[in-house]
Short mmCIF file of C-alpha atoms and ligand atoms in Angstrom, two decimals:
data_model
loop_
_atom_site.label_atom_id
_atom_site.label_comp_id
_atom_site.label_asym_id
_atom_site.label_seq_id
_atom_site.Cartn_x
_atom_site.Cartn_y
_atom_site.Cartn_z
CA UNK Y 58 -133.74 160.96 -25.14
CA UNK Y 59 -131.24 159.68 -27.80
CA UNK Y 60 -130.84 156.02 -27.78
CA UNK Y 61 -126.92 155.10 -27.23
CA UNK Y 62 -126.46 152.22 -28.79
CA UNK Y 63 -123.86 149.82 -26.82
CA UNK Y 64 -121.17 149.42 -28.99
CA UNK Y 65 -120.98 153.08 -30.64
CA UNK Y 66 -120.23 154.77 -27.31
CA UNK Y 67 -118.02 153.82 -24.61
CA UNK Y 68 -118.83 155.64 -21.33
CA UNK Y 69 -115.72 156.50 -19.96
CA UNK Y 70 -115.41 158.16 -16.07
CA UNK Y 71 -113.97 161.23 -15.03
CA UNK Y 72 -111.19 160.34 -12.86
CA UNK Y 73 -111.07 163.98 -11.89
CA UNK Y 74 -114.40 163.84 -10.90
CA UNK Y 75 -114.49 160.99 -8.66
CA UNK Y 76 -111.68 162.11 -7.00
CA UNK Y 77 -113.10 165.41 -6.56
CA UNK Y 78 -116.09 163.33 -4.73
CA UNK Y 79 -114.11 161.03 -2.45
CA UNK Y 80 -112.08 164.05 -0.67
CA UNK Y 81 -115.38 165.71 -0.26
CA UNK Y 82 -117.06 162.27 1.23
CA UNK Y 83 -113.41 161.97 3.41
CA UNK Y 84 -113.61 165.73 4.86
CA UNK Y 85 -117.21 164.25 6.77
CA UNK Y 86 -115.10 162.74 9.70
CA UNK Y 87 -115.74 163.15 13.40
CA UNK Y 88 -113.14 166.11 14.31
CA UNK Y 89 -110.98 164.93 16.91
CA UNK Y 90 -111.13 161.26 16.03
CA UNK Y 91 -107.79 161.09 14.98
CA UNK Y 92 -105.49 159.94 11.57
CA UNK Y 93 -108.26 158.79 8.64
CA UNK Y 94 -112.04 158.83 8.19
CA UNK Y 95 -114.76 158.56 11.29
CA UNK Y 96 -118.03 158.71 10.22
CA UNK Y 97 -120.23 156.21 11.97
CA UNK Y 98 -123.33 154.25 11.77
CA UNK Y 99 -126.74 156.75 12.55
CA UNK Y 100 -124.51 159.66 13.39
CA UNK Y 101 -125.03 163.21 11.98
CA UNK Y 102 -121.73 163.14 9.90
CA UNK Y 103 -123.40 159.89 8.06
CA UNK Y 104 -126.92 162.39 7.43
CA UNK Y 105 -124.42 164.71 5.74
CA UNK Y 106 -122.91 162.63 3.87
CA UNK Y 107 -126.53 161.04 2.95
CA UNK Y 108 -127.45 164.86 1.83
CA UNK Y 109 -124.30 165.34 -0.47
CA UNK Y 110 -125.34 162.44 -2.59
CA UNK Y 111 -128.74 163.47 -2.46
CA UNK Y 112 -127.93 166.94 -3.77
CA UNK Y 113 -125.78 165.59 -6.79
CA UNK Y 114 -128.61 163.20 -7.62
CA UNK Y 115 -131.21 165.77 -7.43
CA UNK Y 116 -129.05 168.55 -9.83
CA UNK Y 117 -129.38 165.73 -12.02
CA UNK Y 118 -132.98 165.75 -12.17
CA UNK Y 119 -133.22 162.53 -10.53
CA UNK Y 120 -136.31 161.68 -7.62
CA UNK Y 121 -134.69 161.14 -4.67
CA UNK Y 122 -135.63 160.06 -1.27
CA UNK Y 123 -134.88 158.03 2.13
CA UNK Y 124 -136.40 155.44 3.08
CA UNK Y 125 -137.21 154.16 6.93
CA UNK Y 126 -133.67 152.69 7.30
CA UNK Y 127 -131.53 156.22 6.21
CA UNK Y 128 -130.90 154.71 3.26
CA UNK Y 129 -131.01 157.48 0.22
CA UNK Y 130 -132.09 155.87 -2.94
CA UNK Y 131 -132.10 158.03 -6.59
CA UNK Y 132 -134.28 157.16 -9.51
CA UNK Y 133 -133.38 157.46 -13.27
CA UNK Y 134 -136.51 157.10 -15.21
CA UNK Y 135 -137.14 153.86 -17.79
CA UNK Y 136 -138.18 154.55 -21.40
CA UNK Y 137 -140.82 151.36 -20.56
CA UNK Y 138 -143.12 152.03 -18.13
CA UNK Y 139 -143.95 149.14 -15.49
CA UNK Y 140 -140.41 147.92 -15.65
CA UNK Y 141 -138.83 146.63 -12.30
CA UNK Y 142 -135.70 148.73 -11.37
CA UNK Y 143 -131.67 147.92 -11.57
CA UNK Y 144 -129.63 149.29 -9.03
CA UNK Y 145 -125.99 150.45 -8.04
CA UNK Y 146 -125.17 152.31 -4.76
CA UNK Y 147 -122.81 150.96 -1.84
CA UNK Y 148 -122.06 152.41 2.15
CA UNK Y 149 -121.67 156.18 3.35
CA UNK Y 150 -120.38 155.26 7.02
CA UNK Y 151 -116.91 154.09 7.94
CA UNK Y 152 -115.17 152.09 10.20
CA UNK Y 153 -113.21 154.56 13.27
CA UNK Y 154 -109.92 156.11 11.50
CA UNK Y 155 -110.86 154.49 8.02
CA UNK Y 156 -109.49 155.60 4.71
CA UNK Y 157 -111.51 157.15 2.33
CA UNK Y 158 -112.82 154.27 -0.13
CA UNK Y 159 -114.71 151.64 1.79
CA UNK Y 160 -118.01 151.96 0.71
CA UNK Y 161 -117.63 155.22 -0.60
CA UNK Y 162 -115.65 154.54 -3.72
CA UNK Y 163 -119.44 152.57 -4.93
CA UNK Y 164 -121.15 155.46 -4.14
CA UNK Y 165 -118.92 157.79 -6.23
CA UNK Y 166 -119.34 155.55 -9.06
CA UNK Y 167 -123.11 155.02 -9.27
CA UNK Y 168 -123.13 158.59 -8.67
CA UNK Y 169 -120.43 158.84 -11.82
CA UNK Y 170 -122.26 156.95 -13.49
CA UNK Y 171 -125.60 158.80 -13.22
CA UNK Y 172 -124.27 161.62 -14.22
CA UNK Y 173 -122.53 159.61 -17.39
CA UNK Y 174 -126.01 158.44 -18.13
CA UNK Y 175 -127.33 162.25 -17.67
CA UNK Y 176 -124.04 163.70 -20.03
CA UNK Y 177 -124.41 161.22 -22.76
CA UNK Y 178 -128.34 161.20 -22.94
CA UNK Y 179 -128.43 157.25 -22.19
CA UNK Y 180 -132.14 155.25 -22.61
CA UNK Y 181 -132.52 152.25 -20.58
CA UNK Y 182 -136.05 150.56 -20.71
CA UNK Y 183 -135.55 149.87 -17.01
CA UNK Y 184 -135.40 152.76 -14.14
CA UNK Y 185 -132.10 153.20 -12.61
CA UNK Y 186 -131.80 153.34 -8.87
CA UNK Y 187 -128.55 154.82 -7.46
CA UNK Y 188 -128.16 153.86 -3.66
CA UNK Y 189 -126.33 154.98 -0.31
CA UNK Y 190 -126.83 152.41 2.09
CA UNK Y 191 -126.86 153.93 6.09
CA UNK Y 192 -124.97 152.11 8.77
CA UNK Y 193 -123.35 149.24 6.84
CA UNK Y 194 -120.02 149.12 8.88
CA UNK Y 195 -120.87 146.52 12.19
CA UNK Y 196 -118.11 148.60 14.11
CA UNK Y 197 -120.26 150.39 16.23
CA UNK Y 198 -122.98 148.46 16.91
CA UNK Y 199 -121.77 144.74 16.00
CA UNK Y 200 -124.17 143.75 13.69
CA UNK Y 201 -122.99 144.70 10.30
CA UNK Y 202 -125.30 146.47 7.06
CA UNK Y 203 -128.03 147.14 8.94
CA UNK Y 204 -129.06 149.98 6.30
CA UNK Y 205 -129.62 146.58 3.28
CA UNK Y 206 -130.54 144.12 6.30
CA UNK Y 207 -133.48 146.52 6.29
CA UNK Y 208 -134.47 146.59 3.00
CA UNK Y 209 -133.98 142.76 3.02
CA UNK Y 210 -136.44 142.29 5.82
CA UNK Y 211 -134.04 140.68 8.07
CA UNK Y 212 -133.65 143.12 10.71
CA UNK Y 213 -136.42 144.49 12.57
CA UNK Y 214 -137.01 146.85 15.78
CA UNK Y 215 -136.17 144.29 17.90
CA UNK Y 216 -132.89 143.84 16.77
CA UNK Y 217 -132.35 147.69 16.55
CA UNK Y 218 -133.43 148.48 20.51
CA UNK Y 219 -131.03 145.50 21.28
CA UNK Y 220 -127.94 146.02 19.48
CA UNK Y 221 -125.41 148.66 21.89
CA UNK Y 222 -122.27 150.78 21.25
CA UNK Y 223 -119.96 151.31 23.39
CA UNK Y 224 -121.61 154.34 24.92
CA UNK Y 225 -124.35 152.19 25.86
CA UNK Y 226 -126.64 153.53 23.02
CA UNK Y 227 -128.73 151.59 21.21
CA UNK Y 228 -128.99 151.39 17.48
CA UNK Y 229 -133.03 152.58 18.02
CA UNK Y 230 -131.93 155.73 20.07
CA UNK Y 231 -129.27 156.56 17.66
CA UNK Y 232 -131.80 156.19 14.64
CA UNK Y 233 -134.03 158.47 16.06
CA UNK Y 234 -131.48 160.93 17.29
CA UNK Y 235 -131.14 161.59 13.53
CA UNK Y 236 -134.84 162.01 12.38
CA UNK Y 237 -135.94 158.28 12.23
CA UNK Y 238 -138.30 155.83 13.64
CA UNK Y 239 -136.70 152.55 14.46
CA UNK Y 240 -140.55 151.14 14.87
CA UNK Y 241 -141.42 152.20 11.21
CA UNK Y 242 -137.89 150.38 9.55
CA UNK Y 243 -140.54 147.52 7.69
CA UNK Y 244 -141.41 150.44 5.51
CA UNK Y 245 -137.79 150.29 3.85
CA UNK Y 246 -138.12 146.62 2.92
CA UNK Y 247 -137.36 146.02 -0.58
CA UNK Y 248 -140.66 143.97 -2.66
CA UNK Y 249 -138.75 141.48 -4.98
CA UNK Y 250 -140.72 142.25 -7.95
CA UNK Y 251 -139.48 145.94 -7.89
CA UNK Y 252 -135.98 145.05 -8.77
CA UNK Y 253 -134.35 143.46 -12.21
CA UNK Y 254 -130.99 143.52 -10.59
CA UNK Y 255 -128.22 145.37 -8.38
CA UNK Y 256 -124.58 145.79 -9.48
CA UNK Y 257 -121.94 147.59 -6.20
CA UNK Y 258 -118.79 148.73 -6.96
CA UNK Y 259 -116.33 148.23 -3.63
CA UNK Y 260 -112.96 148.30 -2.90
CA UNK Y 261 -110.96 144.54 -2.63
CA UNK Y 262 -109.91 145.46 0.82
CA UNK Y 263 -107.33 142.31 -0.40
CA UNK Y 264 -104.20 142.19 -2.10
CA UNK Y 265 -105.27 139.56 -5.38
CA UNK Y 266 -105.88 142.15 -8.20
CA UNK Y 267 -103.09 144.13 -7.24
CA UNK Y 268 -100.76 140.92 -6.85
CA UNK Y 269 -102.30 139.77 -9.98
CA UNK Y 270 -101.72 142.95 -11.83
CA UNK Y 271 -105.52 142.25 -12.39
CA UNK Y 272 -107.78 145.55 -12.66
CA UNK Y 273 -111.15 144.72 -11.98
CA UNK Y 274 -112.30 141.63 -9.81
CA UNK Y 275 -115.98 139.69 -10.87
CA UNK Y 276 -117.00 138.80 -7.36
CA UNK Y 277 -118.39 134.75 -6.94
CA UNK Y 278 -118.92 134.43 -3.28
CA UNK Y 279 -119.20 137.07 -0.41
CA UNK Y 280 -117.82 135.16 3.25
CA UNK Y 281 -119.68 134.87 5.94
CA UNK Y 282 -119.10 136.62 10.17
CA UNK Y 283 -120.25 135.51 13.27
CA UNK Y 284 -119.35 137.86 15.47
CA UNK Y 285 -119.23 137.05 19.48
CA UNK Y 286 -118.59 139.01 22.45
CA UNK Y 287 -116.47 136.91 25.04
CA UNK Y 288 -116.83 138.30 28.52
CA UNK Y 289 -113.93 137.29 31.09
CA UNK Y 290 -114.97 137.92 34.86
CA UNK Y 291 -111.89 137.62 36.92
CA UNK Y 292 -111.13 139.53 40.69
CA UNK Y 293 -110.09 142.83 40.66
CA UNK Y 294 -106.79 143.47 43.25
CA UNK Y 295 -103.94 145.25 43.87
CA UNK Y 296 -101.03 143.92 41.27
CA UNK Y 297 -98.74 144.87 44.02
CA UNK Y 298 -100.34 143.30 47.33
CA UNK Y 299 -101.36 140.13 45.53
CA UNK Y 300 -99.32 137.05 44.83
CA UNK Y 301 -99.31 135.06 41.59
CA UNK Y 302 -101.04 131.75 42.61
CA UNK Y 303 -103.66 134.28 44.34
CA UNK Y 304 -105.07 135.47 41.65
CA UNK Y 305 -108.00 135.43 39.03
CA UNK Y 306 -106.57 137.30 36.58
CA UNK Y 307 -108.65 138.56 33.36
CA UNK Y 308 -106.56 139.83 31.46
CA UNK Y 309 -104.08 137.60 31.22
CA UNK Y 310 -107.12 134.68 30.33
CA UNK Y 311 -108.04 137.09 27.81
CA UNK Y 312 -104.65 136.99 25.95
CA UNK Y 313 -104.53 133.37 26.12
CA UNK Y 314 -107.76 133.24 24.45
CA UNK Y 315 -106.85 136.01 21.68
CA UNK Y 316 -103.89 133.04 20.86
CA UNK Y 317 -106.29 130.00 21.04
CA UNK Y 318 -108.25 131.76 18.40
CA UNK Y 319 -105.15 132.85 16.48
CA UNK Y 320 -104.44 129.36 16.81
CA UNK Y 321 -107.68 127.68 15.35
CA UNK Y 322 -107.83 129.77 12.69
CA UNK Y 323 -104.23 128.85 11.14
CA UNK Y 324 -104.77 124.78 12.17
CA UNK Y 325 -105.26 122.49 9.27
CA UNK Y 326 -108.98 122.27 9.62
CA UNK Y 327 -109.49 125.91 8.65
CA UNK Y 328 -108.02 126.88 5.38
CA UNK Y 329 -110.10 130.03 4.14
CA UNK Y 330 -111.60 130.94 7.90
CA UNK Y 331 -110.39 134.42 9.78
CA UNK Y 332 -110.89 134.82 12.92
CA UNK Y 333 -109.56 137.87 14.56
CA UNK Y 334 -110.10 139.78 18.12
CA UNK Y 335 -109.91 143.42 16.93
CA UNK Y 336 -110.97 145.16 20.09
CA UNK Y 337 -110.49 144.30 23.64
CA UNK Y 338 -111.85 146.50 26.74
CA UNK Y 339 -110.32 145.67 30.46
CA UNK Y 340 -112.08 146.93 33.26
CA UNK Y 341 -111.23 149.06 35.22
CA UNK Y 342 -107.85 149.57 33.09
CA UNK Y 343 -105.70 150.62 35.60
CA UNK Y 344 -101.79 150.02 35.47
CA UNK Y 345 -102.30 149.47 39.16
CA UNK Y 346 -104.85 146.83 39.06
CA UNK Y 347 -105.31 143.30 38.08
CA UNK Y 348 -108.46 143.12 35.55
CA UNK Y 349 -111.89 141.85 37.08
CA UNK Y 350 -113.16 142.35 33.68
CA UNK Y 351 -112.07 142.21 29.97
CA UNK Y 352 -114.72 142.14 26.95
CA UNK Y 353 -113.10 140.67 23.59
CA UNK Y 354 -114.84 141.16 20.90
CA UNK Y 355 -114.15 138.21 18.29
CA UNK Y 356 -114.88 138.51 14.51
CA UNK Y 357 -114.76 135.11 12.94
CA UNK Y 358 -114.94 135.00 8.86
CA UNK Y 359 -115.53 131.83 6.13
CA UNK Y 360 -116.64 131.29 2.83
CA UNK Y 361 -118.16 127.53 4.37
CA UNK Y 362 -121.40 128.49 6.19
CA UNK Y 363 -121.08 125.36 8.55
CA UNK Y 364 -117.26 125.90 9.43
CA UNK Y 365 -117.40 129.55 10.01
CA UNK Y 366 -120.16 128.74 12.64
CA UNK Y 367 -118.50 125.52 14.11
CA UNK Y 368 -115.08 127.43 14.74
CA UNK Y 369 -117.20 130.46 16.82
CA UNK Y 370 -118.77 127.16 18.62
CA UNK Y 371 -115.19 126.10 18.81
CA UNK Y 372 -113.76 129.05 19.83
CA UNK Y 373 -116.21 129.45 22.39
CA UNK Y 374 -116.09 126.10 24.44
CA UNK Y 375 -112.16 125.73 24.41
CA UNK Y 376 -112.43 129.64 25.84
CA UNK Y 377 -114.63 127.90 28.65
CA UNK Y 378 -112.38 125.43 29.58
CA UNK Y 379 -109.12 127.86 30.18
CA UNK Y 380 -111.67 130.34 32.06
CA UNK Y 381 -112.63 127.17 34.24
CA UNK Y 382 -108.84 126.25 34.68
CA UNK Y 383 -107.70 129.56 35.27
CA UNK Y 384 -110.73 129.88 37.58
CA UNK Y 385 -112.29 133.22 36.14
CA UNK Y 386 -115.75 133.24 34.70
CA UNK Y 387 -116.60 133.67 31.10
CA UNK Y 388 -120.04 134.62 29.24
CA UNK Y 389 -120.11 134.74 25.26
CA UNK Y 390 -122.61 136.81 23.37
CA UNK Y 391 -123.48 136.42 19.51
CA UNK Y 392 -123.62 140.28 18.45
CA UNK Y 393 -124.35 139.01 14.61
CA UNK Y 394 -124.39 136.12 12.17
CA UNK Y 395 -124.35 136.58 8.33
CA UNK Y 396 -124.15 133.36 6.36
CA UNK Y 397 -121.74 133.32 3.12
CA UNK Y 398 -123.66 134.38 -0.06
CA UNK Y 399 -123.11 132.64 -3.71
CA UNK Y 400 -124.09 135.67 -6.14
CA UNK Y 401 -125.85 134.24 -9.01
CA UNK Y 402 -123.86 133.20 -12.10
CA UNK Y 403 -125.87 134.57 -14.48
CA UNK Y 404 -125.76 137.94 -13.37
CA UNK Y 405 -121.89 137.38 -12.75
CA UNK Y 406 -121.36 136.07 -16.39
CA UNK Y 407 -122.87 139.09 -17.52
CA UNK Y 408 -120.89 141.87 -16.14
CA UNK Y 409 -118.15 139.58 -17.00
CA UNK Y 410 -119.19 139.41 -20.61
CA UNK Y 411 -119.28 143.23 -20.31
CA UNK Y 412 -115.34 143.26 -19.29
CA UNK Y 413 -114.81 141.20 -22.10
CA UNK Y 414 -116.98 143.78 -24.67
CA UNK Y 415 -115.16 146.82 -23.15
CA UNK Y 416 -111.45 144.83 -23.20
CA UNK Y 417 -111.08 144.94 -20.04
CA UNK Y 418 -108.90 142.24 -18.10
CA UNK Y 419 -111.00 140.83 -14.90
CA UNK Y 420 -110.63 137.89 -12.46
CA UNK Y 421 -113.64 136.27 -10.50
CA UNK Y 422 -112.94 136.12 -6.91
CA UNK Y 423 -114.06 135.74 -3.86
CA UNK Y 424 -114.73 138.82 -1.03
CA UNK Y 425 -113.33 138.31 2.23
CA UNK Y 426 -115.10 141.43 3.52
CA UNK Y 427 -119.14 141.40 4.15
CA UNK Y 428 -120.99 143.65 1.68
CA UNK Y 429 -124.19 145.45 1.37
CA UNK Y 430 -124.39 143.27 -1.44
CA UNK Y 431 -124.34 140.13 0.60
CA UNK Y 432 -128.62 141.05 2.32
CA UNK Y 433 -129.59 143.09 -1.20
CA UNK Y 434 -129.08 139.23 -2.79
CA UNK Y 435 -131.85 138.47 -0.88
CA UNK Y 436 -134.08 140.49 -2.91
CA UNK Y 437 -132.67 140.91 -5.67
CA UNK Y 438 -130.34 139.45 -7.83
CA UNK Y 439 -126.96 140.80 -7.50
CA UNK Y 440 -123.43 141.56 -8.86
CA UNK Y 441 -120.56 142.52 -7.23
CA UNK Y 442 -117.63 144.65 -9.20
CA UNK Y 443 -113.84 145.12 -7.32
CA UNK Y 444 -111.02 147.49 -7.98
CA UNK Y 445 -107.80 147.02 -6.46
CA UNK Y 446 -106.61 148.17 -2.92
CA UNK Y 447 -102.94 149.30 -2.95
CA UNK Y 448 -101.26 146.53 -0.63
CA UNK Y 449 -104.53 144.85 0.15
CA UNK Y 450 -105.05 147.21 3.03
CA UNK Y 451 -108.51 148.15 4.07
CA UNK Y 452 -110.67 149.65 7.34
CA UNK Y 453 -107.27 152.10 7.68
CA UNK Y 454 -106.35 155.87 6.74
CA UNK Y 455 -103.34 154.22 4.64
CA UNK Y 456 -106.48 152.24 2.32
CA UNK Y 457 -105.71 154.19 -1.16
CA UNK Y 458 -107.22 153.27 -4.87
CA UNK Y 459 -106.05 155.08 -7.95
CA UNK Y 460 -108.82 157.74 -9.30
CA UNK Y 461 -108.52 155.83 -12.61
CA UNK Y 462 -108.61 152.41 -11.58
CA UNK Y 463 -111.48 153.70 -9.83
CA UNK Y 464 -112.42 155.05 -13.49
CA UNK Y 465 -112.11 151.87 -14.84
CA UNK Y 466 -114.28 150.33 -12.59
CA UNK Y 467 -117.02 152.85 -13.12
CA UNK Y 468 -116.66 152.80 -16.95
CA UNK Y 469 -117.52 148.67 -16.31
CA UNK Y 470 -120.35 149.50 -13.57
CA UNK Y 471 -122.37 152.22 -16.24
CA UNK Y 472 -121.97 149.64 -19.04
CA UNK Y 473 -122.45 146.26 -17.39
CA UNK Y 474 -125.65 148.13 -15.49
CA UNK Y 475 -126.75 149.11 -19.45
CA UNK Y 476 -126.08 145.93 -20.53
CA UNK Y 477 -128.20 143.93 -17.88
CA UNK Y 478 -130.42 146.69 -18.92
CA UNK Y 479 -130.62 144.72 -22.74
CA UNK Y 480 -130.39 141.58 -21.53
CA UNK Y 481 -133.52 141.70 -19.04
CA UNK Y 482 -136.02 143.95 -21.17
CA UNK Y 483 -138.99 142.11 -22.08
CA UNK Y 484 -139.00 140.87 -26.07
CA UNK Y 485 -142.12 140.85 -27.92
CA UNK Y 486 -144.31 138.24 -26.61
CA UNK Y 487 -142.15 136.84 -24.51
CA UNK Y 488 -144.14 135.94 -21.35
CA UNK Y 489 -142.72 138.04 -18.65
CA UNK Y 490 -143.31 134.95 -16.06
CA UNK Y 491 -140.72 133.08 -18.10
CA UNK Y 492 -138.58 135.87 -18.72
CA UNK Y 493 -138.37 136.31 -14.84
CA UNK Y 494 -137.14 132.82 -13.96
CA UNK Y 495 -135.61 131.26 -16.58
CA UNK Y 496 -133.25 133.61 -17.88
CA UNK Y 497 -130.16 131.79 -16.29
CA UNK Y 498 -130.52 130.03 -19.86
CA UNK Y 499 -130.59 133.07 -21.53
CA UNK Y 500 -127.66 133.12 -24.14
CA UNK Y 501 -125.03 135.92 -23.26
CA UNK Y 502 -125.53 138.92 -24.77
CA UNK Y 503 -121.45 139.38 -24.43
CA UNK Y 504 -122.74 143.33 -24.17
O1 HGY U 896 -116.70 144.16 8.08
C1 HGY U 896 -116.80 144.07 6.86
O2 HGY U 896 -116.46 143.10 6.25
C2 HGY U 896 -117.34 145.23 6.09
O3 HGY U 896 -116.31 146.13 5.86
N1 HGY U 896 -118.46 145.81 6.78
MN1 MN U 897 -115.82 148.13 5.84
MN1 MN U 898 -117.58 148.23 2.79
#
């Protein structure tokens, strides 16, 4: 292999060819499911989409294989053998009725940019992994990346035989209905002293770069959900036979509750939480019938660890006290807690340093969206690299990103990766135990 040197050769993407990968990712949707993208967590759709990365990787002479979890994970070889691995790879599933980039538009790129590495011959001293996490949207089953929780070691059988869709399945049965074995996930888990570091490309699902005119976003901090379901256990009865002050209505104790949380979320106290009742099922849902029963499913967000989980404790009690005063019955659930994540600076700086080398105008910013990134920090140290969402719209079929800003975002993805590549190979002598943890005070390489 020819040895590219950084600063003779740019890599630059093939807008074409991303593009050309995204409507073949977006054509994978449930038929039926209506306007935009369904492809959900552990369903056959996601296994196809799993085998068209796999087959790209592979006609690029790559190993490929998937691990306990359904995540598939490609390997570029290092010219020095023994080297721990960098990594690149984002999500294959979707929310219901999504739009074609969440997730997707990092898989496109690492797979962009392993076929960059491929056309141009590149060397890198470490192996290059290029990854498609399984089931990292929580829409289905609550709990959100459950493909990196995995490989982080923080989610286990348990969790998978208790976490339900709406169907009543649980994340175990659907695992095995597509060829896996929720008892064996612990194989997946990622060993700490196999990885250098791991870059994702994602989409800003926000409006900053674009209101910035800013094209690529250096992320800092990833936020934070707690995620609760609220049950409200009213009377079922007739809406015509039964008077006002009779009743123990549900529903309407379920919309007071969707404006109390509205309502924390914008008071003083909370600048930078979200908090947000997306989905709300009344039982039995007849125009005829007062609720007995509505399930709210509540989605509260925070880049402060300690106030994201005071507001869901928040949330929670002042939704007991208007169930007690309206005198209906309420039960809350946790579905899933993921604590805010700090990405390390060094790693941050670097990829920075590489927008800076390429001329390329960045921002560091925070994500308001959770991230495969967010659990793969846990092992390993990691980056995170945004292009812009057109109107900051995201987890809908109107979510749109231009094939070259997606370009852009590659070209910095295949050189920051390359770079990190540099700035984390072992130097003559240098004793690998101090190469490991001090190189926070390594001097920027600016490549
Ligand atoms: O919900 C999220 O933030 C991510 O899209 N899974
Ligand atoms: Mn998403
Ligand atoms: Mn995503």
């Amino acid at each position: 292999m020819s040895t590219l040197t950084l600063e003779a050769t740019r890599l630059t993407a093939d807008p074409a060819r991303l593009q050309a990968r995204l409507e073949t990712f977006a054509a994978l949707s449930e038929p039926g499911s209506g306007p935009g993208v369904t492809r959900l967590a552990y369903t056959p759709l996601e296994r196809e989409a799993h085998a068209v990365f796999a087959d790209e990787m592979r006609s690029l002479g790559l190993t490929v294989w998937t691990d306990a979890a359904g995540n598939t994970i490609a390997e570029r070889g290092g010219t020095v053998p023994g080297l721990p691995a960098l990594g690149t790879g984002s999500h294959l599933d979707s929310v219901p009725n999504a739009g074609a980039y969440d997730g997707i538009a990092g898989v496109v790129a690492a797979m962009e940019t392993a076929r960059l590495y491929d056309q141009h011959d590149v060397a890198h001293a470490h192996p290059v992994r290029f990854i498609a996490f399984a089931a990292e949207e929580g829409a289905r089953f609550g709990q959100a990346c459950t493909g990196s929780r995995i490989v982080a070691g923080l989610t286990g059988p348990e969790d998978l035989a208790a976490k339900r869709d709406a169907h009543g399945t649980t994340m175990a049965d659907a695992l095995r209905a597509v060829g896996f074995s929720p008892e064996e996930v612990a194989e997946a888990r990622w060993q700490p002293e196999e990885w250098a570091a791991f870059v994702e490309l994602h989409i800003e699902q926000g409006s900053v770069l674009e209101s910035t005119g800013t094209p690529i976003g250096v992320v800092d901090l990833i936020s934070g959900s707690t995620r609760v379901l609220l049950e409200v256990a009213g009377r079922a009865s007739h809406t015509g036979g039964t008077p006002m002050h009779l009743r123990a209505d549900a529903m309407a104790a379920a919309a007071e509750i969707v404006l109390l949380i509205e309502s924390v979320a914008n008071d003083s106290r909370h600048h930078g939480t979200r908090a947000t009742v997306g989905r709300m099922d009344a039982t039995p849902g007849s125009i005829t019938t007062i609720a007995g029963k509505v399930e709210l499913y509540v989605d509260v967000r925070d880049v402060d660890s300690d106030r994201q989980r005071l507001t869901a404790a928040e949330i929670v009690e002042r939704a007991q006290a208007l169930c007690v005063r309206r005198g209906v019955r309420l039960t809350a659930h946790t579905l899933a807690d993921a604590s805010p994540v700090i990405l390390p600076g060094w790693l941050r700086e670097s990829v920075a340093g590489t927008c800076r080398r390429l001329g390329v105008d960045y921002r560091v910013l925070p994500s308001g969206a959770s991230h495969d990134a967010q659990m793969v920090n846990r092992v390993v140290p990691t980056g995170m690299v945004f292009v812009p969402s057109r109107d900051g719209i995201s987890h809908s079929p109107v979510e749109w990103t231009g094939a070259d800003e997606l370009a852009l975002g590659t070209d910095v993805l295949a050189s920051a990766l390359l770079a990190l590549d540099r700035l984390l190979a072992p130097t003559r002598g240098q004793d690998d135990c101090h190469r490991d943890h001090h190189h926070g005070d390594r001097k920027e390489t600016g490549a």
